[in-house]
């Protein structure tokens, strides 16, 4: 045999020996891991106790305390009387409700061993990739609900699996199902299916039909967001999923599915008979909704007896309620008002008036309504983002046909060479329409969205028209206040937040929420600052022609807007005033509706005046009250964009010159 052949044989033998060593090591490791897992499972099985549903019920009756930003108490969310009635048997729950629950959460419940191997693999993958997902059985979900342990960890998941297996071995499936139905949190302060059936439909659980059951089975996943009275679109999507799962698992027939429809639910918390002002009620609702998005449900908060420190300023909230009440005093009861005040640079909501004095009434601060000329700063921003400066000229004459439609100015006519500054000061609508025609309506929409506004453009935002420049597309008061706060913060956008931090029962902080700024007008913070600063300058000049200057000669940027009712120039559908100083941005909106919710013209009942004759003084009084003890601060510095200098003889002072306020006039 040659030396080469001998070398080959020796090398092959070495590889086989190495492979055998690797296999032995792998087998030993796998055996050790398996024995370790079995040992840990056995130890956990022996030590850990399955939570009793009645003990769980007792432990979830803690009040949640909501505080103002200064730590004084705003309100308490107290578990309602009788909201934890336990069902004694599954016979107390309609077959439809049982089927919907299994369809939504665990269709194999009656055949599985308490946990799902594939579900465990999915959960492990989600843990490794830090992605949403999982596959918990209904038994595992009961364990998670009952123990209150829902952190994203292998240890928690292992304990959940052990207790689910133990519960399955020791208790009949019907008892486990009953425990889940008695423990699940359905939102609206309702624990257990008995309270949930009452909270949503005013009936016992045995009377729930398939459509109603699909609502309740769906809300457990996200008790606030899936509530039809909070987010109708999200709730309908979840309802469709549950109904589809019922059909897919042969719990209902195709004909039964076709007859199902999303049912009407009761007003939130109507079942608990709470007494509270409308604005305070809606603040509470927004706080709970925000925390749920952050992973803290009302169930968690009640279980732990948490205190929630909000961003709401006590004095500012009082001023908001007083100024809005003054606006409504002696006037028609059909007026619907809202006021939202946001701190630039943090997104902290300092005051929130939802416009409805009734508990459970409609939250007008979140209602999307046409903002009229209050949208025009973002027309200017769209041009600035493309290098069109404040001194660039547009045709501001009236009337004028633009792209096939006739437009008229509601303010003073501007010239055929109207600059952006002049257009803002004179409220020359035709000039803004010409700006939108030059930049493109999509550019205006983009600027508004970048500032933080969600603009309702219907089904297809790609078809947005020139009406974006006249404020025809609806936005909410919250979003308009946010967008103006973005301008005040030098082009830095912040998500509006109600909650500052969450404390445990001993006062220790368990969660805090720090602002996360986003550069609004492009990727360059300096360029975004320049866009915002130029828009602010145009709004400061527009304040010349109003009566809404503030005390103390404060630099202020403000804009009013009116959306026409039915195209009539003499009637207002909505009226707005929005503006800001470096410290605070506030938007005030006003609309009207009859008892059936149908829109009505906004009219001052004491005269024929409408529009900013009401919202302007309200905005001014609130801002003066808020800023009474605050120092006078300048707006941030910025650099000119595009053509900046006005033609000779145009009465606009340089940026460095403070703008004297006009005479104060009460309308």
XYZ file of C-alpha atoms in Angstrom:
667
model
C 0.000 0.000 0.000
C 1.310 3.401 -0.922
C 2.025 6.124 1.632
C -0.739 8.254 0.130
C -3.334 5.489 0.615
C -2.210 4.960 4.216
C -2.559 8.685 4.912
C -6.104 8.693 3.513
C -7.167 5.744 5.702
C -5.699 7.303 8.842
C -7.464 10.616 8.152
C -10.801 8.837 7.613
C -10.399 6.959 10.887
C -9.653 10.182 12.736
C -12.781 11.836 11.288
C -14.922 8.870 12.387
C -13.516 8.999 15.911
C -14.092 12.770 16.050
C -17.689 12.330 14.798
C -18.346 9.654 17.448
C -17.028 11.987 20.165
C -19.244 14.822 18.927
C -22.318 12.574 18.800
C -21.629 11.218 22.295
C -21.239 14.771 23.621
C -24.431 15.894 21.890
C -26.337 12.893 23.209
C -25.011 13.483 26.704
C -25.942 17.185 26.536
C -29.417 16.434 25.183
C -29.971 13.803 27.866
C -28.797 16.194 30.579
C -31.058 18.958 29.271
C -34.015 16.612 29.049
C -33.438 15.277 32.550
C -32.970 18.831 33.799
C -36.208 19.951 32.131
C -38.071 16.933 33.503
C -36.644 17.595 36.950
C -37.542 21.279 36.801
C -41.023 20.406 35.531
C -41.510 17.918 38.372
C -40.237 20.396 40.971
C -42.479 23.143 39.666
C -45.425 20.756 39.526
C -44.917 19.887 43.185
C -44.311 23.437 44.465
C -46.488 25.748 42.384
C -50.206 25.935 43.132
C -52.923 26.552 40.581
C -54.581 29.921 41.405
C -58.159 29.745 42.654
C -60.584 31.968 40.671
C -62.275 33.311 43.813
C -58.957 34.283 45.349
C -58.050 35.982 42.085
C -61.329 37.925 42.174
C -60.535 39.230 45.650
C -57.087 40.385 44.551
C -58.262 42.460 41.599
C -60.437 44.924 43.468
C -57.877 47.695 44.039
C -58.715 51.274 43.072
C -56.669 53.054 40.412
C -55.702 56.611 41.353
C -55.273 59.240 38.636
C -53.243 62.302 39.572
C -52.614 65.680 37.995
C -49.052 66.475 37.011
C -48.421 68.092 40.426
C -49.332 64.879 42.268
C -52.754 65.988 43.495
C -55.584 63.536 43.000
C -57.743 63.904 39.908
C -60.070 60.916 40.346
C -60.204 57.288 41.403
C -61.343 54.386 39.285
C -63.133 52.219 41.815
C -64.269 48.683 40.916
C -68.037 48.886 40.485
C -70.413 47.201 42.903
C -71.305 43.743 41.710
C -68.892 43.791 38.831
C -67.380 40.464 39.847
C -70.425 38.176 39.924
C -69.150 34.620 39.433
C -70.947 32.081 37.293
C -71.417 28.791 39.103
C -71.863 26.641 36.011
C -71.272 26.799 32.273
C -75.041 26.394 31.910
C -75.245 30.081 32.911
C -73.448 30.996 29.679
C -75.095 30.659 26.275
C -73.676 28.032 23.897
C -72.880 30.860 21.460
C -70.707 32.629 24.048
C -68.851 29.429 24.866
C -68.290 28.685 21.190
C -67.128 32.221 20.417
C -64.638 32.103 23.300
C -63.155 28.819 22.123
C -63.088 30.021 18.512
C -61.224 33.183 19.480
C -58.794 31.684 21.998
C -58.398 27.893 21.797
C -60.510 25.747 19.451
C -58.693 22.561 20.603
C -59.320 23.274 24.295
C -61.262 20.075 25.035
C -58.658 17.846 23.370
C -55.315 19.397 24.318
C -53.291 18.672 27.433
C -53.291 22.209 28.743
C -50.534 23.448 26.459
C -49.785 23.365 22.756
C -46.338 22.157 21.620
C -46.507 24.141 18.370
C -47.657 27.148 20.362
C -44.592 26.803 22.593
C -42.337 26.742 19.532
C -44.036 29.883 18.207
C -43.651 31.589 21.582
C -39.945 30.635 21.723
C -39.432 32.044 18.243
C -41.209 35.256 19.264
C -38.942 35.516 22.305
C -35.778 35.042 20.237
C -36.836 37.456 17.496
C -38.509 39.922 19.877
C -41.631 39.773 17.719
C -45.319 39.471 18.607
C -46.828 36.042 18.564
C -47.356 32.965 20.594
C -49.903 30.219 20.916
C -51.171 30.017 24.486
C -54.071 27.668 25.152
C -57.111 28.846 27.058
C -55.751 27.084 30.157
C -52.431 28.916 29.843
C -54.299 32.187 29.439
C -56.209 31.546 32.655
C -52.903 30.936 34.442
C -51.469 34.166 33.042
C -54.584 36.128 34.018
C -54.749 34.579 37.474
C -51.068 34.967 38.371
C -50.717 38.420 36.834
C -47.386 37.286 35.390
C -47.212 38.291 31.734
C -43.618 39.446 31.223
C -42.006 38.247 27.984
C -39.605 35.635 29.412
C -38.785 31.914 29.252
C -39.200 31.556 33.021
C -42.737 32.934 33.006
C -43.678 30.755 30.015
C -42.255 27.634 31.681
C -44.238 28.249 34.869
C -47.355 28.875 32.817
C -46.932 25.545 30.996
C -46.322 23.606 34.234
C -49.401 25.051 35.942
C -51.529 24.566 32.814
C -50.549 20.891 32.710
C -51.198 20.511 36.446
C -54.593 22.194 36.185
C -55.559 19.949 33.251
C -54.578 16.824 35.178
C -56.384 17.829 38.361
C -59.566 19.555 37.162
C -62.306 18.758 34.627
C -62.212 20.805 31.442
C -65.562 22.442 32.229
C -64.164 23.702 35.546
C -61.142 25.181 33.768
C -63.363 26.848 31.176
C -65.557 28.257 33.940
C -62.456 29.589 35.743
C -61.352 31.375 32.583
C -64.777 32.939 31.989
C -64.864 34.152 35.594
C -61.345 35.632 35.398
C -61.052 37.200 31.936
C -61.071 40.991 31.743
C -63.435 42.365 29.095
C -62.794 46.093 29.482
C -65.210 48.721 30.833
C -64.229 47.673 34.367
C -65.893 44.287 33.839
C -64.165 41.134 35.095
C -65.768 37.867 34.139
C -68.401 37.043 31.558
C -71.338 37.878 33.855
C -70.229 41.497 34.302
C -69.201 41.750 30.643
C -72.629 40.694 29.344
C -74.175 43.416 31.496
C -71.568 46.060 30.632
C -71.927 45.633 26.870
C -75.497 44.413 26.362
C -77.412 44.792 29.637
C -78.299 41.112 29.876
C -77.091 37.929 31.633
C -74.569 35.759 29.773
C -77.123 33.004 29.141
C -79.002 35.357 26.789
C -76.064 36.322 24.545
C -76.523 35.485 20.864
C -73.731 34.655 18.407
C -73.195 38.246 17.246
C -72.979 39.579 20.804
C -70.759 36.693 21.841
C -68.312 37.481 19.034
C -67.935 41.016 20.437
C -67.193 39.828 23.971
C -64.870 37.022 22.909
C -62.972 39.511 20.766
C -62.432 42.272 23.320
C -60.380 40.132 25.735
C -57.333 40.379 23.446
C -57.266 44.212 23.734
C -60.080 45.302 26.054
C -60.022 48.984 25.120
C -58.981 49.040 21.466
C -61.434 46.246 20.548
C -64.355 48.007 22.248
C -66.832 49.180 19.546
C -67.442 52.398 21.492
C -63.721 53.226 21.444
C -62.525 52.095 18.022
C -65.361 50.934 15.790
C -63.101 49.950 12.881
C -60.710 47.892 15.019
C -63.630 46.284 16.881
C -65.327 45.322 13.608
C -62.097 43.761 12.337
C -61.738 41.704 15.505
C -65.434 40.741 15.378
C -65.018 39.494 11.800
C -62.066 37.367 12.905
C -63.993 35.713 15.736
C -67.060 35.114 13.574
C -64.812 33.644 10.870
C -63.174 31.312 13.388
C -66.587 30.152 14.572
C -67.457 29.237 10.984
C -64.071 27.642 10.264
C -64.394 25.422 13.351
C -67.944 24.359 12.427
C -69.500 26.017 15.455
C -71.990 27.824 13.231
C -73.312 27.179 9.734
C -72.758 29.357 6.709
C -76.365 30.538 6.913
C -75.950 31.470 10.591
C -72.783 33.405 9.735
C -74.609 35.346 7.022
C -77.275 36.372 9.522
C -74.707 37.666 12.029
C -73.972 41.403 12.253
C -71.947 43.618 14.570
C -74.452 44.511 17.336
C -74.979 47.833 19.104
C -73.447 47.995 22.581
C -74.309 50.093 25.603
C -72.475 53.339 26.289
C -69.214 52.714 28.090
C -69.670 52.614 31.872
C -73.402 53.342 31.648
C -73.927 50.098 33.592
C -71.984 51.432 36.580
C -73.925 54.668 37.068
C -70.836 56.783 37.742
C -71.068 60.526 38.310
C -68.347 62.547 36.653
C -67.939 65.533 34.333
C -67.657 64.817 30.627
C -64.114 66.217 30.206
C -62.799 64.318 33.226
C -64.482 61.143 32.013
C -62.814 61.432 28.613
C -59.415 62.142 30.165
C -59.814 58.949 32.145
C -60.771 57.046 29.007
C -57.806 58.377 27.065
C -55.445 57.531 29.955
C -56.636 53.917 30.071
C -56.485 53.623 26.294
C -52.946 55.009 26.180
C -51.739 52.672 28.931
C -53.282 49.687 27.202
C -51.266 50.519 24.082
C -48.225 50.556 26.361
C -49.059 47.077 27.645
C -50.817 48.016 30.910
C -54.506 47.099 30.935
C -57.043 48.285 33.480
C -57.020 44.723 34.801
C -53.297 45.038 35.559
C -53.766 48.444 37.184
C -56.661 47.295 39.372
C -54.764 44.174 40.381
C -51.723 46.172 41.493
C -53.561 49.237 42.827
C -51.445 51.589 40.710
C -51.320 55.362 40.754
C -51.127 57.035 37.349
C -49.470 60.464 37.234
C -50.819 62.291 34.193
C -49.483 65.263 32.246
C -52.702 67.196 32.863
C -51.961 70.496 34.604
C -54.583 71.068 37.304
C -54.770 74.835 36.826
C -54.744 74.537 33.045
C -57.585 72.015 33.106
C -59.605 74.287 35.366
C -58.950 77.199 32.986
C -60.010 75.084 30.007
C -63.308 74.139 31.636
C -63.989 77.701 32.755
C -63.222 79.308 29.387
C -65.249 76.775 27.413
C -68.133 77.173 29.848
C -67.950 80.946 29.381
C -68.111 80.487 25.616
C -71.260 78.363 25.912
C -73.004 80.497 28.529
C -76.286 81.933 27.276
C -75.906 80.332 23.883
C -77.558 77.476 22.031
C -77.301 74.031 23.611
C -76.411 72.515 20.245
C -72.850 73.905 20.274
C -70.087 71.256 20.455
C -66.747 72.606 21.596
C -63.299 71.203 22.277
C -60.000 72.561 23.612
C -56.678 70.727 23.626
C -53.416 72.206 24.917
C -50.053 70.502 24.280
C -46.574 71.374 25.517
C -44.128 71.809 22.592
C -40.969 69.767 22.929
C -42.555 67.030 25.041
C -46.016 66.267 23.640
C -47.450 66.441 27.164
C -51.193 67.144 27.071
C -51.703 69.887 29.650
C -55.446 70.472 29.217
C -58.174 68.473 27.491
C -61.772 69.560 27.115
C -63.874 67.107 25.139
C -66.860 69.391 24.759
C -69.552 67.214 26.287
C -70.618 67.719 29.893
C -72.281 64.305 30.118
C -70.414 61.216 31.273
C -70.127 58.885 28.330
C -70.923 61.695 25.895
C -69.126 62.081 22.605
C -65.471 63.120 22.705
C -65.423 66.112 20.355
C -61.680 66.621 20.847
C -61.123 63.445 18.821
C -63.797 64.168 16.204
C -62.386 64.826 12.736
C -63.868 68.050 11.332
C -62.881 70.481 8.548
C -60.396 73.048 9.978
C -60.820 75.771 7.346
C -57.995 78.315 7.233
C -56.335 76.734 10.286
C -54.787 74.315 7.754
C -53.034 77.109 5.829
C -49.759 77.125 7.817
C -49.075 73.681 6.372
C -49.652 74.929 2.838
C -46.822 77.383 3.512
C -44.759 74.571 5.078
C -45.178 72.459 1.928
C -43.737 75.300 -0.137
C -40.877 75.938 2.272
C -39.904 72.253 2.143
C -39.457 72.787 -1.609
C -37.571 76.071 -1.362
C -40.498 78.465 -1.887
C -39.909 81.301 0.588
C -42.290 83.670 2.354
C -41.724 86.455 -0.173
C -42.625 84.334 -3.193
C -45.756 85.662 -4.915
C -49.120 84.130 -5.838
C -52.374 85.429 -7.278
C -54.548 86.394 -4.304
C -57.356 88.178 -6.130
C -60.985 87.142 -5.744
C -63.061 85.603 -7.255
C -60.767 83.370 -9.250
C -61.054 80.171 -11.254
C -58.327 77.681 -10.407
C -58.132 74.292 -12.094
C -61.799 74.395 -13.107
C -63.317 75.602 -9.811
C -64.167 79.096 -8.575
C -62.676 80.296 -5.283
C -63.392 83.441 -3.265
C -61.612 85.059 -0.351
C -63.442 85.213 2.932
C -60.941 87.791 4.175
C -59.474 90.857 2.478
C -58.535 90.504 -1.177
C -54.829 90.321 -1.780
C -53.043 91.457 -4.948
C -52.104 89.437 -7.991
C -48.574 89.416 -6.514
C -49.505 88.378 -3.003
C -46.625 86.990 -0.937
C -47.075 84.094 1.486
C -46.714 86.517 4.412
C -49.399 88.789 2.989
C -51.691 85.848 2.219
C -51.449 84.644 5.817
C -52.094 88.120 7.230
C -55.048 88.821 4.922
C -56.523 85.276 4.936
C -56.393 85.318 1.129
C -57.803 81.896 0.345
C -57.172 82.121 -3.398
C -53.458 82.631 -2.803
C -53.301 79.435 -0.744
C -55.203 77.494 -3.393
C -52.673 78.725 -5.961
C -49.863 77.616 -3.638
C -51.377 74.131 -3.440
C -51.776 74.062 -7.201
C -48.095 74.972 -7.601
C -46.672 72.567 -4.978
C -49.294 69.838 -5.469
C -52.084 68.929 -3.011
C -50.160 65.797 -2.035
C -47.270 67.997 -0.850
C -49.619 69.908 1.465
C -51.029 66.656 2.825
C -47.485 65.387 3.380
C -46.488 68.517 5.327
C -49.567 68.245 7.543
C -48.939 64.552 8.202
C -45.291 65.189 8.984
C -46.366 67.734 11.589
C -48.463 65.017 13.276
C -51.911 65.424 11.729
C -54.064 62.510 10.631
C -56.060 64.021 7.776
C -59.236 62.255 6.719
C -58.951 62.127 2.933
C -61.517 59.391 2.414
C -60.653 56.095 0.775
C -57.669 57.227 -1.295
C -55.287 59.942 -0.134
C -53.625 59.873 -3.568
C -56.698 61.675 -4.922
C -56.552 64.565 -2.460
C -57.574 67.803 -4.148
C -57.056 71.531 -3.790
C -59.557 71.499 -0.908
C -56.602 70.547 1.282
C -55.556 74.217 1.075
C -58.953 75.501 2.202
C -59.240 73.069 5.109
C -61.957 70.900 3.567
C -60.461 67.618 4.784
C -61.307 66.799 8.426
C -58.793 66.672 11.287
C -59.282 66.381 15.049
C -58.663 69.100 17.625
C -55.982 66.900 19.209
C -54.141 66.510 15.925
C -54.325 70.205 15.058
C -52.930 71.106 18.494
C -50.158 68.540 17.946
C -49.251 69.990 14.547
C -49.109 73.546 15.919
C -46.967 72.261 18.804
C -44.589 70.835 16.189
C -44.216 74.322 14.711
C -43.671 75.814 18.178
C -40.976 73.215 18.931
C -38.927 74.183 15.888
C -40.049 71.310 13.689
C -39.773 68.513 16.294
C -42.896 66.350 16.478
C -43.915 64.467 19.626
C -46.715 61.958 20.124
C -49.281 63.584 22.434
C -49.303 61.840 25.804
C -51.651 61.894 28.756
C -49.513 59.706 31.041
C -46.229 60.716 32.611
C -45.520 57.766 34.905
C -47.083 54.853 36.812
C -46.455 54.176 40.519
C -47.050 51.110 42.665
C -49.007 51.129 45.935
C -45.938 52.238 47.881
C -45.231 55.170 45.554
C -42.299 53.610 43.711
C -42.130 54.218 39.984
C -42.816 51.134 37.858
C -43.067 52.810 34.426
C -42.177 56.205 33.024
C -42.719 57.637 29.576
C -40.094 59.919 28.115
C -40.766 61.999 24.996
C -39.300 60.677 21.760
C -38.959 63.532 19.261
C -39.198 63.016 15.528
C -37.864 65.461 12.947
C -40.984 66.585 11.148
C -40.139 68.442 7.949
C -37.481 66.187 6.458
C -34.567 64.235 7.868
C -32.354 67.223 8.727
C -33.275 68.756 12.138
C -31.810 72.131 11.117
C -33.809 72.236 7.886
C -36.952 71.210 9.772
C -36.314 73.996 12.282
C -36.012 76.509 9.445
C -39.307 75.406 7.888
C -41.092 75.660 11.241
C -39.481 79.015 12.020
C -40.530 80.545 8.717
C -44.109 79.313 9.192
C -44.085 80.780 12.691
C -42.940 84.120 11.341
C -45.840 84.195 8.858
C -48.283 83.403 11.665
C -46.825 86.119 13.892
C -47.494 88.594 11.116
C -51.018 87.222 10.662
C -51.661 87.971 14.350
C -51.496 91.670 13.447
C -54.934 91.521 11.923
C -56.636 89.762 14.849
C -57.726 90.643 18.347
C -56.098 87.567 19.828
C -52.818 89.009 21.074
C -51.705 87.867 24.532
C -50.874 89.767 27.693
C -47.277 90.805 28.317
C -46.445 91.500 24.664
C -45.665 87.832 24.172
C -44.478 86.573 20.797
C -47.471 84.592 19.562
C -48.437 82.709 16.403
C -52.172 82.256 15.869
C -54.620 81.395 13.107
C -58.416 81.197 12.946
C -60.421 79.185 10.461
C -64.013 78.645 9.376
C -65.358 75.805 7.233
C -68.491 76.751 5.338
C -71.794 75.022 5.972
C -73.201 73.583 2.757
C -71.022 75.895 0.681
C -72.717 78.984 2.098
C -70.304 81.863 2.830
C -72.710 83.136 5.513
C -72.860 79.934 7.568
C -70.116 78.051 9.387
C -69.900 74.279 9.687
C -66.946 74.502 12.080
C -64.946 77.341 13.621
C -61.373 77.108 14.895
C -58.658 79.135 16.565
C -55.235 77.583 17.048
C -51.934 79.088 18.050
C -48.897 78.886 20.242
C -46.110 80.484 22.193
C -42.794 78.709 22.841
C -44.313 77.213 26.021
C -47.730 75.940 24.911
C -49.838 75.195 21.801
C -53.632 75.221 21.986
C -56.431 74.479 19.531
C -60.094 75.366 20.077
C -62.834 74.014 17.814
C -66.555 74.637 17.639
C -69.323 72.870 15.742
C -73.032 72.287 16.189
C -75.442 69.383 15.835
C -79.049 68.577 16.611
C -80.273 65.899 19.021
C -79.773 63.229 16.359
C -76.176 64.263 15.733
C -76.872 65.923 12.385
C -74.624 68.951 11.646
C -76.085 72.413 12.148
C -74.642 75.881 11.401
C -72.421 77.345 14.118
C -74.204 80.527 15.173
C -73.817 82.714 18.226
C -77.332 82.629 19.669
C -77.056 86.239 20.854
C -76.294 87.586 17.364
C -75.719 86.496 13.793
C -71.962 86.212 14.282
C -70.180 82.896 13.955
C -66.683 81.488 13.796
C -63.728 82.989 15.602
C -66.056 85.472 17.323
C -66.431 82.585 19.781
C -63.288 80.459 19.454
C -60.853 83.403 19.387
C -61.745 84.883 22.799
C -61.855 81.370 24.290
C -58.366 80.615 22.983
C -57.096 83.992 24.173
C -58.552 83.689 27.692
C -57.173 80.197 28.114
C -53.706 81.129 26.875
C -53.531 84.196 29.124
C -54.610 82.104 32.118
C -52.065 79.394 31.359
C -49.185 81.812 30.775
C -49.981 84.256 33.605
C -46.995 83.155 35.712
C -44.726 82.077 32.846
C -41.826 84.195 31.550
C -42.036 85.837 28.143
C -39.889 83.714 25.824
C -38.802 84.266 22.214
C -39.417 81.713 19.489
C -36.398 79.615 18.441
C -33.954 81.137 15.985
C -34.192 79.974 12.382
C -32.681 80.579 8.966
C -34.524 82.104 5.992
C -35.718 79.713 3.290
C -35.909 80.673 -0.390
C -37.030 84.188 -1.299
C -37.376 85.771 2.132
C -37.196 89.587 1.949
C -40.448 91.399 1.181
C -40.550 93.934 -1.662
C -39.734 97.492 -0.668
C -42.558 99.293 1.122
C -44.367 96.182 2.438
C -45.061 96.770 6.170
C -43.436 93.710 7.704
C -40.696 94.272 10.310
C -37.546 92.160 10.388
C -37.541 88.922 12.352
C -35.504 90.328 15.227
C -38.084 93.038 15.951
C -40.714 92.100 18.521
C -44.241 92.400 17.201
C -46.365 94.841 19.214
C -49.783 93.400 19.980
C -52.837 94.992 18.427
C -55.448 96.596 20.672
C -57.286 93.964 22.662
C -60.938 93.741 21.709
C -63.541 91.527 23.331
C -66.083 90.300 20.847
